[in-house]
Amino acid sequence: MKPNVGIREVAEHAGVSVGTVSNVLNHPKNVTPANLAKVQRSMLELGFVRNDLARQLRMGAGSTIGLVVLNISNPFFADLAHALEAEAELNGHTVILGSSDQNAEREDRYIDLFEEQRVRGMLIAPLDGVTPRLSRLRSRGTPVILFDSSADPEHFCSVTLDGTAGGYMATSHLIETGRRSILFAGGPFSQVGERLTGASKAAREHEGVTLSLMETNDLTVAEGREVGDRILAMPAASRPDAIFAANDLLAVGILQSLILASDLSVPDDIALIGYDDIDFAASTMVPLSTIRQPRDLIAREALRLLHEEADAGSGHVHGRHLFMPELVVRESTRSAGAAAGAAGAAGGAGVAGGSVASSDASTARGTAAKRTGA
Amino acid sequence: MKPNVGIREVAEHAGVSVGTVSNVLNHPKNVTPANLAKVQRSMLELGFVRNDLARQLRMGAGSTIGLVVLNISNPFFADLAHALEAEAELNGHTVILGSSDQNAEREDRYIDLFEEQRVRGMLIAPLDGVTPRLSRLRSRGTPVILFDSSADPEHFCSVTLDGTAGGYMATSHLIETGRRSILFAGGPFSQVGERLTGASKAAREHEGVTLSLMETNDLTVAEGREVGDRILAMPAASRPDAIFAANDLLAVGILQSLILASDLSVPDDIALIGYDDIDFAASTMVPLSTIRQPRDLIAREALRLLHEEADAGSGHVHGRHLFMPELVVRESTRSAGAAAGAAGAAGGAGVAGGSVASSDASTARGTAAKRTGA
DNA sequence: GGCGCGAAATGAAACCTTTCAGCGCCAGGC
DNA sequence: GCCTGGCGCTGAAAGGTTTCATTTCGCGCC
């Protein structure tokens, strides 16, 4: 219909210069009320829409934030995306989405794509830790914030939950409710390594506790059901009395599988704890105990860091921000005898051990962040 | 570090003109192999990254696709986003995300934001049907594809499941497995109207079937639990013997609530069917019968339409694309007596009624699309 | 009435790319 | 040997905005 109507047409129509129109958009207070009104009327009449591409081009950098997650179908990432997007929108920023689907090639393509789009910064849950590609990206000037606490805090900002503490909490909780033979299910281990580390630490600190492992290819419901089936196939005597699933999806699948075999009860025969506290965790047949990650806090902090890095330029000091997770006790780990303390969201109650990680945890109370600067 | 390195610096470094560098990027075959190699080497050495903003600006329109959904935390939309994004990435396009959170103001802001970004097109699950704002958007030239079959096919392309057919299928299935007193739970009705229409049509076609309604504010697990509680509060005699929940989240909540009250059994006392077939539907304590929506097909078709509309310009003929949903039978509607036919994903088996919608459904078999052109 | 000052408006430059008309050059046909 | 055509390269224009050095205007004050 109309050939593109730009700032120039508006200026002509309103009888002012392009500079004035630009000022109306960006520095209204430097414009006479009379002119302001005139220009605004012209904009309406012509149906002017500011071209953000040109704007970003001229201004040097984007108003867009790239998010690369492992899989957007995972409710944890969906919630994270949701929180990020709400937070970004407050500043007129926009989130563009990339789901790597656990595929390094896709991850690379998204990084390239986003860099070409001159995103203001990227938030990445990297597949293989920090690759050279990420380093190059950063050194070219694109702020990068990682969801991965194993990153080198010298060169990258990262925002994560303390997976070691979380794993420790979960396992300690299982131990304190009387379980002794614990199975850690999850994988690939490269992705859930910290949780495993925490779990094994807790196990080592207690006499008579054994921790066994079952690695999965993925953290999905389907994989969980397979884990469940494998457990059911074990001789009853050698079955674990508790399972720590590396995320809630897995736990849901395990639960499903165990419960269909009606001779086993959760939590009486086998206790089960997950990780993430996705919305469904409270809605499974046996409501799932889990480790809660404050996604909105993570999102907010990630964006804060991103902006800081974008604004400060090279003078920026990277930091690793570890949020302390929180234990959420529900039915699936109820102790066989009496209930262990108050149920509900009593954070960290079971993590009174002497380790550094756990004392940090109880200090931080699940909300504060600890900064490890460079 | 480096001042931005652009096509110009590359040209200088390689000893060619900017035009040649551009050709290397866009029409490599018009460039001498020698020059091509020289330029590519220079790009690598300088760490050149093409500026997509300038590119899009010059080329007139974007490589970005705006997606505005009701809530990205809803697994149905998360899956849709996932499918879209995978599909878009094939063409080097990018998906930017907006979650309106059932809030008209947010929806508006996203539409504005995306228009300013000169998206190639928008996919919108509109809150209040087609608003004047959407019409204006379209008339200014941005392709708009709706997830809402109630849209006027004269002026918009839309891609949806046939909600009426789905509602009819679900309800017919309940009736055929012997249920007579059916409760439709969901809302706001403006969003699930078609499903309700289909349900009430199926009810009317059968003697002795009553359909009652319970409106919700939202389609979430929490609302579902409230629905469940309300049902439990009813005198046992007047409780429905089947519930058709307008989506799976709601159904999950209802299930949770009913099952915690252990005197009721699903499906024996109350059958339950959901809508969407989210991943969790198969993983709830009682696996949930539901209506499956082929999300990846929808995504693909939506993008096809979007590109068609973007390329064809004003000569484009809008169309409404209705995909036929598919009945997925699981435990939660098992008939009280024997199992009704094979369980599993036996599509449409229960939808042999004489109505137009259902015969279309069995013809289309859940994959084909029916086009209602303008 | 003239001077100077601050506020407001101006218009060209810059951001980085793609496109395109034009130019030089070489091979081949006459 | 000259003309034609084709191929590759060149360099400037265009695309819409913001920025900024300048110009213009209005007003108070001497």
PDB file of C-alpha atoms (C1' of nucleotides) in Angstrom, chain C:
ATOM      1  C1'  DG C   1      17.758  49.471  20.344  1.00  0.00           C
ATOM      2  C1'  DG C   2      21.518  46.409  20.392  1.00  0.00           C
ATOM      3  C1'  DC C   3      23.854  42.556  22.585  1.00  0.00           C
ATOM      4  C1'  DG C   4      24.362  38.116  24.140  1.00  0.00           C
ATOM      5  C1'  DC C   5      22.714  33.843  25.728  1.00  0.00           C
ATOM      6  C1'  DG C   6      20.253  29.597  26.003  1.00  0.00           C
ATOM      7  C1'  DA C   7      16.937  26.779  23.977  1.00  0.00           C
ATOM      8  C1'  DA C   8      15.229  24.753  19.896  1.00  0.00           C
ATOM      9  C1'  DA C   9      15.603  23.278  15.225  1.00  0.00           C
ATOM     10  C1'  DT C  10      18.376  21.996  11.360  1.00  0.00           C
ATOM     11  C1'  DG C  11      20.705  19.024   8.062  1.00  0.00           C
ATOM     12  C1'  DA C  12      24.590  16.448   6.932  1.00  0.00           C
ATOM     13  C1'  DA C  13      27.389  12.562   8.366  1.00  0.00           C
ATOM     14  C1'  DA C  14      27.669   7.975   9.953  1.00  0.00           C
ATOM     15  C1'  DC C  15      26.159   3.104  10.878  1.00  0.00           C
ATOM     16  C1'  DC C  16      26.951  -1.388   7.389  1.00  0.00           C
ATOM     17  C1'  DT C  17      25.164  -3.629   4.060  1.00  0.00           C
ATOM     18  C1'  DT C  18      23.278  -4.810  -0.886  1.00  0.00           C
ATOM     19  C1'  DT C  19      22.498  -3.505  -5.443  1.00  0.00           C
ATOM     20  C1'  DC C  20      23.522  -1.933  -9.887  1.00  0.00           C
ATOM     21  C1'  DA C  21      25.236   0.670 -13.671  1.00  0.00           C
ATOM     22  C1'  DG C  22      29.498   1.029 -15.614  1.00  0.00           C
ATOM     23  C1'  DC C  23      34.130  -0.177 -16.813  1.00  0.00           C
ATOM     24  C1'  DG C  24      38.109  -2.840 -18.251  1.00  0.00           C
ATOM     25  C1'  DC C  25      39.644  -6.877 -20.127  1.00  0.00           C
ATOM     26  C1'  DC C  26      39.949 -11.038 -22.761  1.00  0.00           C
ATOM     27  C1'  DA C  27      38.387 -14.483 -26.140  1.00  0.00           C
ATOM     28  C1'  DG C  28      36.352 -15.401 -30.219  1.00  0.00           C
ATOM     29  C1'  DG C  29      34.223 -14.288 -34.695  1.00  0.00           C
ATOM     30  C1'  DC C  30      34.465 -11.732 -38.829  1.00  0.00           C
TER      31       DC C  30
END
